XYZ file of C-alpha atoms in Angstrom:
509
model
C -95.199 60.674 71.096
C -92.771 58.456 73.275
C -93.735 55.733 71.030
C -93.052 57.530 68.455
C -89.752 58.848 69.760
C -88.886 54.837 70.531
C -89.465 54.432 66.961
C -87.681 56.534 65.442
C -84.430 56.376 68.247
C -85.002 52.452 67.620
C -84.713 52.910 63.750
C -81.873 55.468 64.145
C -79.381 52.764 66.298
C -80.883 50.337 63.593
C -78.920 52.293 60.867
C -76.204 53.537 62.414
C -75.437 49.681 63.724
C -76.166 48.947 60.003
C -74.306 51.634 58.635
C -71.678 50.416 60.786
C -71.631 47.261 59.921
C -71.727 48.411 56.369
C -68.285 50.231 57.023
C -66.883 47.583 58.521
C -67.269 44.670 56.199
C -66.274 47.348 53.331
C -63.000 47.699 54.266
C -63.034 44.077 55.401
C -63.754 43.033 51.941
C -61.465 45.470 50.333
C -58.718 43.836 52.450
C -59.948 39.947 51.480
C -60.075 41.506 47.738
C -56.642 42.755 48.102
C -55.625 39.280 49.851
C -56.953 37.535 46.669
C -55.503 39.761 44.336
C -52.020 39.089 45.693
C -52.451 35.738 45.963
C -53.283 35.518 42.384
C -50.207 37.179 41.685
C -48.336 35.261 43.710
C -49.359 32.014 42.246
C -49.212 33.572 38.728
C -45.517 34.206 39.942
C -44.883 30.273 41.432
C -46.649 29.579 37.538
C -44.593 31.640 35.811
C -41.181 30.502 37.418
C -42.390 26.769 37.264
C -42.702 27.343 33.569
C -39.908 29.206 32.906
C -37.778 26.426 34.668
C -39.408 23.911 32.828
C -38.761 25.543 29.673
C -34.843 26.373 30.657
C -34.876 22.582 31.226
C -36.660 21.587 27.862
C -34.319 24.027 26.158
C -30.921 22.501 28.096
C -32.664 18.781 26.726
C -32.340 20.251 23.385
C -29.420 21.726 23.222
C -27.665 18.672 24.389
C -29.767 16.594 21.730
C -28.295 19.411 19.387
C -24.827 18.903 20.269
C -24.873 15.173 20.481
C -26.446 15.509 16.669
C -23.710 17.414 15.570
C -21.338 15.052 16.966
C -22.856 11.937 15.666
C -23.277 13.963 11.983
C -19.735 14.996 11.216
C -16.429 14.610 12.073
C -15.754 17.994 13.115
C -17.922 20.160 14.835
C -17.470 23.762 15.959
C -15.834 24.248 19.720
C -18.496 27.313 20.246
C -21.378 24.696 19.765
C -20.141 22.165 21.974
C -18.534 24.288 24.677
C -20.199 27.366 24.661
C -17.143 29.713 23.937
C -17.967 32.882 21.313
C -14.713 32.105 19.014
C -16.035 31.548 15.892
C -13.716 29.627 13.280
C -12.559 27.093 15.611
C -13.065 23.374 14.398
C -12.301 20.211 17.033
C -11.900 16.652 16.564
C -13.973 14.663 18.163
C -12.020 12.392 20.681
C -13.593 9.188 19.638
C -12.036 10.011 16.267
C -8.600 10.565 17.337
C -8.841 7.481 19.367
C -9.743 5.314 15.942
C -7.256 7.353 13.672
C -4.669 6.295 16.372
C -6.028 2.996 16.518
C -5.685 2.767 12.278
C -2.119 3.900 12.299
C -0.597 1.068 15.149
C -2.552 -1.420 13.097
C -0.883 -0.525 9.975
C 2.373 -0.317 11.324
C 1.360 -3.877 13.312
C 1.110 -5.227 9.481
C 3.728 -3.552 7.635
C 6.163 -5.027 10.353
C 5.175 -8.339 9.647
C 5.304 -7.694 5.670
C 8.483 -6.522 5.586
C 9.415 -10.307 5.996
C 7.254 -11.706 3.736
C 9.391 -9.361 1.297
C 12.756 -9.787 2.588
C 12.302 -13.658 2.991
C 13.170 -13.858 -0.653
C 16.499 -12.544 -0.563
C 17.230 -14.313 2.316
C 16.064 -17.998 1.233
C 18.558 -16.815 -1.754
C 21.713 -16.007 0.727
C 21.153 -18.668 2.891
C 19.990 -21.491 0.674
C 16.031 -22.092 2.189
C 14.380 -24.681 0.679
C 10.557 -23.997 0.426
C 9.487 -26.246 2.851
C 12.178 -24.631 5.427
C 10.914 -20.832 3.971
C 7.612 -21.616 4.840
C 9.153 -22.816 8.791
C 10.573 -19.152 8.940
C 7.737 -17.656 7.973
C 5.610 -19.276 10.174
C 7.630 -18.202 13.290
C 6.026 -15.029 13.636
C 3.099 -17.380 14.614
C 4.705 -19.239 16.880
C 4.950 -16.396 19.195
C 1.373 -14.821 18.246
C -0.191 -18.275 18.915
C 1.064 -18.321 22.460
C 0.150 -14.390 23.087
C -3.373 -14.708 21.869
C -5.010 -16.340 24.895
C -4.059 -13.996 27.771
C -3.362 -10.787 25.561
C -7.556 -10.946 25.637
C -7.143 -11.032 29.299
C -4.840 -8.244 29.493
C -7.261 -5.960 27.206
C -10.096 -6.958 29.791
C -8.475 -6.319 32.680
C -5.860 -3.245 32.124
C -7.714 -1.721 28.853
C -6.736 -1.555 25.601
C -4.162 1.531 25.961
C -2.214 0.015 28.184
C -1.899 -3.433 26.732
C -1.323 -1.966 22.861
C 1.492 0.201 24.272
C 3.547 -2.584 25.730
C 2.803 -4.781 22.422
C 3.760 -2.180 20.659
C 6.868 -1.586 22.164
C 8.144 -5.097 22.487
C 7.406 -5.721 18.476
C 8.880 -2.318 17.719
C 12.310 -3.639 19.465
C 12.081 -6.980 17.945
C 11.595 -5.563 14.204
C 14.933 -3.757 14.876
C 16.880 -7.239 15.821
C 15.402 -8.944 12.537
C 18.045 -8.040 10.356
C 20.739 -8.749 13.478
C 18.828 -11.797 14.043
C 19.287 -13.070 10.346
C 23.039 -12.802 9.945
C 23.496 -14.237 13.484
C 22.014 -17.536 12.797
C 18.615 -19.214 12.025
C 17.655 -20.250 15.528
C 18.440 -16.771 16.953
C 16.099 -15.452 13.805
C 13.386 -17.916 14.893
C 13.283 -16.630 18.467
C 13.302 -12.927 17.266
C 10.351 -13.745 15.113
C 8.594 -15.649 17.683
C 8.721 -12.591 20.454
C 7.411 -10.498 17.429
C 4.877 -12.355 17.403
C 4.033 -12.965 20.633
C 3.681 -8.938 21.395
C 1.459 -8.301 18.197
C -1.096 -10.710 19.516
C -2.560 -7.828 22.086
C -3.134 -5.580 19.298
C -6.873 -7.151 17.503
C -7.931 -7.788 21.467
C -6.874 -4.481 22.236
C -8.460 -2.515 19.481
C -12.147 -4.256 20.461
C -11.642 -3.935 23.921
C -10.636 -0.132 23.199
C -13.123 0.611 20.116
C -16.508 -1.064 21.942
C -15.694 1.177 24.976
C -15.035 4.459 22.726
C -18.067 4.076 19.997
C -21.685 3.825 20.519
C -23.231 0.483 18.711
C -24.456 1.899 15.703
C -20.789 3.169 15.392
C -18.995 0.303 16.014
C -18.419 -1.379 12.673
C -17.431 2.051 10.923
C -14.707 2.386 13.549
C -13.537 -1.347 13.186
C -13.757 -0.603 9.753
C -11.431 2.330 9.804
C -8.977 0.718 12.115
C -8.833 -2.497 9.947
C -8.349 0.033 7.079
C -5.340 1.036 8.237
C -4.480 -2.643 8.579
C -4.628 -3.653 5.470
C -2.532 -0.423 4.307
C -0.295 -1.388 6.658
C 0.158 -4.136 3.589
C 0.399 -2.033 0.640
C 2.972 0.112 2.587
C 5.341 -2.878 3.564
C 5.055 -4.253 0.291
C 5.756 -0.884 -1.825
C 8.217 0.415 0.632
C 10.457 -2.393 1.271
C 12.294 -3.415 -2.078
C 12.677 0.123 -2.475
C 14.540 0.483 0.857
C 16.412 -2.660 0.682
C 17.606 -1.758 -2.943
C 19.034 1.682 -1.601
C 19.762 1.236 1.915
C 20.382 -2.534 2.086
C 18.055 -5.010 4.245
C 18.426 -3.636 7.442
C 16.645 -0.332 6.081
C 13.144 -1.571 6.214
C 12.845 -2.584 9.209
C 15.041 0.098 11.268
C 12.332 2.799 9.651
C 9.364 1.063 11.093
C 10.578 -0.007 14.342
C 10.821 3.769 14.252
C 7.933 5.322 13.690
C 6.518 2.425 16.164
C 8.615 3.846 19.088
C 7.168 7.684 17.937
C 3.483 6.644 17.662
C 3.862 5.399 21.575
C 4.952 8.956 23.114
C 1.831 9.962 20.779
C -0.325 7.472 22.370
C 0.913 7.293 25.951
C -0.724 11.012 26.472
C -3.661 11.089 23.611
C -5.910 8.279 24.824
C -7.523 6.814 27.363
C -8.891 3.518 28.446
C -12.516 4.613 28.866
C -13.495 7.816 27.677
C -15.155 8.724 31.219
C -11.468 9.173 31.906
C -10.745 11.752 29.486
C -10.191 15.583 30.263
C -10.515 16.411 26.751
C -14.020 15.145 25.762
C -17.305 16.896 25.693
C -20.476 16.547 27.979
C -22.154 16.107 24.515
C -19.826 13.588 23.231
C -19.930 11.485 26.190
C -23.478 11.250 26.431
C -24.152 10.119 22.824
C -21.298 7.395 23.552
C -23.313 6.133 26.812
C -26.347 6.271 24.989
C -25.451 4.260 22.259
C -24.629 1.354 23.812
C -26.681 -1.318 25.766
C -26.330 -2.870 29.487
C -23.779 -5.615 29.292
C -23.445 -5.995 33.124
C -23.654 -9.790 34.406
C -26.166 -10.591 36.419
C -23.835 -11.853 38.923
C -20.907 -10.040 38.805
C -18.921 -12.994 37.262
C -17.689 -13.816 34.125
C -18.151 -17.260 32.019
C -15.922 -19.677 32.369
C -13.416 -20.992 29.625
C -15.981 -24.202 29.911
C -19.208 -22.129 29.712
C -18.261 -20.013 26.689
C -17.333 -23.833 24.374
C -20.681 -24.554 25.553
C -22.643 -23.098 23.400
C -22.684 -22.901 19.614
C -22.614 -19.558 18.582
C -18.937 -19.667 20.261
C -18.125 -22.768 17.806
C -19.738 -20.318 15.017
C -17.154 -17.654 16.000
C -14.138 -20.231 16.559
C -14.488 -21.776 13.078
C -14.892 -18.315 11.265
C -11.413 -17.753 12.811
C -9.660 -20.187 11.427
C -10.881 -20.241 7.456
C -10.122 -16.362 7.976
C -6.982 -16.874 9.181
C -6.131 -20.041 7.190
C -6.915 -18.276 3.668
C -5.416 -14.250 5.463
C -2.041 -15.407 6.153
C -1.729 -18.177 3.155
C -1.996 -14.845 0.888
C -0.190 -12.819 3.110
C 2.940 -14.708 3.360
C 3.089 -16.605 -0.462
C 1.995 -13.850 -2.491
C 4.893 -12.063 -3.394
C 6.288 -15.904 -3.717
C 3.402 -16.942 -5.563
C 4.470 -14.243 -8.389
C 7.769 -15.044 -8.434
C 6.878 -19.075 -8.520
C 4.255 -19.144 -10.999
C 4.955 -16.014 -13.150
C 8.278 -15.848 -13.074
C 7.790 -11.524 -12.086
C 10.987 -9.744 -10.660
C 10.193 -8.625 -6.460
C 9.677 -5.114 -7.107
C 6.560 -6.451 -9.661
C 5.906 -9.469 -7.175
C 5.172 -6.562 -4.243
C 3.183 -4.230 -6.896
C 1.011 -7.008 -7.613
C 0.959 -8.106 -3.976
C -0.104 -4.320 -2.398
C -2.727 -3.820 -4.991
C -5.234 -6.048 -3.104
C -4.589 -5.049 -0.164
C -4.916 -1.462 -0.548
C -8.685 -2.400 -2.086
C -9.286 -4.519 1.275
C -8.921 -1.576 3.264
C -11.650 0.275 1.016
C -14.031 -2.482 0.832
C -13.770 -3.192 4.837
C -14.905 0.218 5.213
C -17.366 0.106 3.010
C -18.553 -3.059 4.950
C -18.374 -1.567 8.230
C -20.703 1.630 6.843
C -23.263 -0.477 5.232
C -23.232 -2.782 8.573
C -23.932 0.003 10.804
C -26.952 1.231 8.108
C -28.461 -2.017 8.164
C -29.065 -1.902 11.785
C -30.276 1.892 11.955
C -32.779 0.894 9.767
C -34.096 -2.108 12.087
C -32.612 -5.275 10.697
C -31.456 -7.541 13.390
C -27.864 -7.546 14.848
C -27.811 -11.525 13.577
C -29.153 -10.903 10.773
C -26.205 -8.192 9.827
C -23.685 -10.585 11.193
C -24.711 -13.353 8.947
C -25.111 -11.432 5.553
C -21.832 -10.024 5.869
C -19.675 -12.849 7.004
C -21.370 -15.052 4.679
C -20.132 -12.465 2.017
C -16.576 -12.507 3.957
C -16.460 -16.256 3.019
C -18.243 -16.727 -0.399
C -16.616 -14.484 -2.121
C -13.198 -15.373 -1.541
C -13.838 -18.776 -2.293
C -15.151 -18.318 -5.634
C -11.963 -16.298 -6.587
C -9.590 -18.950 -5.453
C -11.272 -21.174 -7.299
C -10.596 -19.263 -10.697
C -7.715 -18.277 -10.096
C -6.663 -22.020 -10.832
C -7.156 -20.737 -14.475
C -5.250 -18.104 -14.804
C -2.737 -17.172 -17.395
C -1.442 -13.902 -16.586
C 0.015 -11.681 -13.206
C -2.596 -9.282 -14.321
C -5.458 -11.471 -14.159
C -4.339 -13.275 -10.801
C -3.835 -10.039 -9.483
C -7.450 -9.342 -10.131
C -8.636 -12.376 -8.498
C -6.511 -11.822 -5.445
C -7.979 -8.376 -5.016
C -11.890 -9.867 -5.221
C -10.712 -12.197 -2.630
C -9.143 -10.298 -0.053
C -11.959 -7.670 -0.751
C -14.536 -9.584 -0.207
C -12.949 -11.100 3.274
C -12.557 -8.059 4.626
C -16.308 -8.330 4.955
C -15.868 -10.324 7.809
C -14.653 -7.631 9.675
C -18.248 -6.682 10.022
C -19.458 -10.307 10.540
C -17.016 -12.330 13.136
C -14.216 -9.883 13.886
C -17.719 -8.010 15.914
C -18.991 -10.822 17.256
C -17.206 -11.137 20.186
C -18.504 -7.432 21.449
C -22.314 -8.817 20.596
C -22.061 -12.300 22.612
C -20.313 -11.570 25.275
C -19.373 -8.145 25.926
C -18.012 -8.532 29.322
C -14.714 -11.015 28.195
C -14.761 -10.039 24.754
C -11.009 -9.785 24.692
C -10.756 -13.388 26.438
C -13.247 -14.543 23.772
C -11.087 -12.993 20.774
C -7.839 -14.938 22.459
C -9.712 -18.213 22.376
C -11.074 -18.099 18.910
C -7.830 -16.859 17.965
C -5.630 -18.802 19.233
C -6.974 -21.737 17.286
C -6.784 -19.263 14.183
C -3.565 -18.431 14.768
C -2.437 -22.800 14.860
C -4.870 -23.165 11.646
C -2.709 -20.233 10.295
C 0.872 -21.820 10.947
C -0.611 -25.089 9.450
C -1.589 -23.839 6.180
C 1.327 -21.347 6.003
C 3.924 -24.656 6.449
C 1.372 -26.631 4.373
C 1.564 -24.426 1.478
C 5.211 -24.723 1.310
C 4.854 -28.294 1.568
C 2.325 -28.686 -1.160
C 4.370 -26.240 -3.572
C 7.413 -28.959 -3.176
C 5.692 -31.832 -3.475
C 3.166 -30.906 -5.862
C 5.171 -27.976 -7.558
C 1.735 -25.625 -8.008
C -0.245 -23.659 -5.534
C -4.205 -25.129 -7.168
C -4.108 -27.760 -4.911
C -4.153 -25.800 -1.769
C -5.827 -23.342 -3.073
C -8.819 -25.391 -3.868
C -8.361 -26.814 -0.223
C -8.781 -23.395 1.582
C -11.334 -22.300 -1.127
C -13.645 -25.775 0.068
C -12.938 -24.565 3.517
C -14.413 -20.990 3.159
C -17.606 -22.549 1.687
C -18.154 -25.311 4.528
C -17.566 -22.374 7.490
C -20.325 -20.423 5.408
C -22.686 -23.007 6.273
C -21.995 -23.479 9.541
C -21.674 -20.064 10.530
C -25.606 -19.429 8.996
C -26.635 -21.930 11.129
C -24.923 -20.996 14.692
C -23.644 -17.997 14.943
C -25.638 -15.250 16.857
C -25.713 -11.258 17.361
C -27.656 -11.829 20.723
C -25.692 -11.748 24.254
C -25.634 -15.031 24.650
C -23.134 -15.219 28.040
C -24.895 -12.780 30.911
């Protein structure tokens, strides 16, 4: 019985010590379950916040990819897009634009200022008696100036920014196309010196505009803007030339000039608040904007903080490439610049209102068809052709085809058909603008303004020759197909040369 009693008093602490331990670890587990149950939640929490942040992220990514599409699609984009705001309605301008339109009006007004010469120079020679040989002297004065300038106006673009060194140019030229007329009935030195400090202040506006333009538009941009600004350029022709002997034969000769000295000294309280150097600097341009600007370019930094010397960039060919394209542009530019409306009167025997409607015609189509090259430029690199290979194709195009036209235009019987070949020509040159005139930006991007006052400074001398050796050739010769024929010869030997130097690579680090 007392084993028995063991037994069962044995078996009883048994399961109560079981049943105890049963309880315990029940509540124990219940607790570890609970423990795992919010720990799942928690991390489910950490998950679902880690996702959510990286899908708030991937969202921002896009939106900015969005907005910088937008920008680079159109020309106006809606302010709610690219700021945020709820108005609905409200277009904006993107800054990069109102830089270039700026950019296109100076450089109109920077040529219409110097045709307003090549107009009034006839009535002058007339009053005072020129001979052609002198006439082409006067004309060339402007160059005098511009030749000097060119060097360290590229210096002054490098180092204070295109703003501020297209302001003061514009300024100074703006004063001196007032004291023309002044100038002219004081005496011919005094109009010499006026026409040199004309020209010395318009040689910081091409530096200026691709020191300002490369720092304002992404590469694949770049020739479209050029394009634009030249645009307004070469209108800056057909304005000077229409407007002028209208002016002059209602207001007298002073007329001219007075109007667009004005609208040179409006465009500066315009410009003086609108733009900026950089457009890191500006208050008024969007994240989105920005970015797509930064993006699109490449890192042009020297690897040593320094840049080339005057004796490292003639070094190296594709610098000789660039130098020579200068001067055939600017030997066969300014020849038709400055004799056309002569050439009309000369040869034709066409009164000067008909001389300047013949003269503006081409230029007006140079400013389409330098657009045109600048758009097609830019396409041919999107689509993966090489920055050299772009370069070439259209500068050889630049050259080519104004050659051929000067070469038939030695045949010509009539204004009408002259004024045909003059328009292929200076259509076809603007081409260039897409071929040399960028060159500077793709070599060396870090003096391009120093680079475009070397190469055209030698431009600007091969430009007073061939102006004073028209003149020359006219008098001795008394026709313009010999020196025609000359610069026509010269376009096609540059072609050459420029196919087998030039580069779109940086070549100076």
């Amino acid at each position: 019985m007392a084993t028995t009693a063991n037994m069962l008093r044995t078996s009883s602490c048994f399961n109560t010590s079981k049943l105890n331990s049963i309880i315990l670890r029940k509540p124990h587990q219940i607790f570890q379950s609970d423990i795992n149950s919010k720990s799942k939640k928690w991390q489910n929490s950490i998950d679902l916040r880690l996702k959510t942040e990286e899908t708030e992220k991937l969202v921002q990514r896009r939106v900015i990819q969005c907005r910088a599409e937008r920008v680079e699609r159109g020309l106006f984009i809606r302010r709610e897009e690219e700021e945020g705001f709820k108005q609905s309605g409200v277009f904006v301008v993107p800054e990069r634009v109102k830089v270039v339109l700026l950019t296109a009006f100076v450089m109109a007004l920077c040529n219409a200022d110097r045709v307003v010469m090549s107009v009034a120079i006839v009535p002058l020679a007339a009053k005072h008696g020129w001979s052609s040989s002198f006439l082409g002297i006067v004309q060339s004065s402007f160059l005098w100036g511009y030749l000097l300038s060119s060097g360290f106006a590229g210096k002054l673009a490098d180092k204070y920014g295109g703003k501020k060194a297209m302001a003061w140019g514009v300024a100074i030229w703006s004063l001196a196309t007032l004291l023309t007329p002044w100038a002219a009935d004081h005496s011919t030195p005094m109009l010499l010196a006026v026409r040199a400090l004309f020209g010395l202040a318009e040689g910081v506006a091409l530096p200026s505009m691709n020191t300002l333009l490369s720092r304002w538009f992404p590469n694949h941009e770049r020739a479209s803007a050029v394009g634009i600004s030249m645009g307004g350029f070469h209108l800056g022709n057909v304005v000077g030339f229409l407007v002028t002997p209208i002016m002059m034969s209602t207001t007298g000769l002073s007329g001219p000039f007075f109007l667009f000295a004005s609208l040179g000294i409006l465009w500066l309280t315009i410009w003086a608040y609108g733009v900026t150097n950089d457009p890191q600097d500006s208050r008024q341009i969007s994240n989105a904007e920005l970015q797509l600007i930064q993006a699109g370019k490449s890192n042009s930094a020297t690897k040593n903080g320094k840049v080339p010397t005057l004796k490292q960039l003639l070094s190296k060919l594709p610098t000789w490439a660039l130098i020579l394209a200068n001067v055939t542009n600017n030997w066969g530019y300014f020849v038709l610049l400055s004799w056309m409306p002569v050439y009309f009167k000369t040869v034709f025997n066409v009164n000067l209102k008909q001389a300047a409607w013949f003269s503006a015609i081409p230029w007006g189509m140079m400013a389409i068809s330098g657009y045109i090259a600048g758009v097609a430029s830019d396409a041919l690199i999107k689509k993966g052709h090489s920055i050299t290979f772009v370069r070439k194709i259209m500068q050889s195009i630049g050259f080519i085809g104004p050659a051929l036209a000067l070469l038939c235009l030695n045949y010509v019987k009539t204004p009408t058909w002259a004024a045909v070949l003059f328009t292929a020509a200076l259509s076809f040159s603007s081409f260039g603008q897409a071929g040399f005139l960028l060159n500077m930006q793709d070599i060396a991007p870090q003096c391009a303004g120093f680079l475009h006052g070397i190469t055209n400074a030698v431009g600007t001398f091969a430009a007073i020759i061939s102006t004073i050796g028209t003149g020359y050739f006219v008098q001795w010769l008394g026709s313009f197909q010999a020196f025609l024929t000359v610069t026509a010869v010269l376009y096609l030997a540059t072609t050459v040369f420029w196919n087998l130097y030039a580069s779109g690579e940086q070549v100076f680090f």
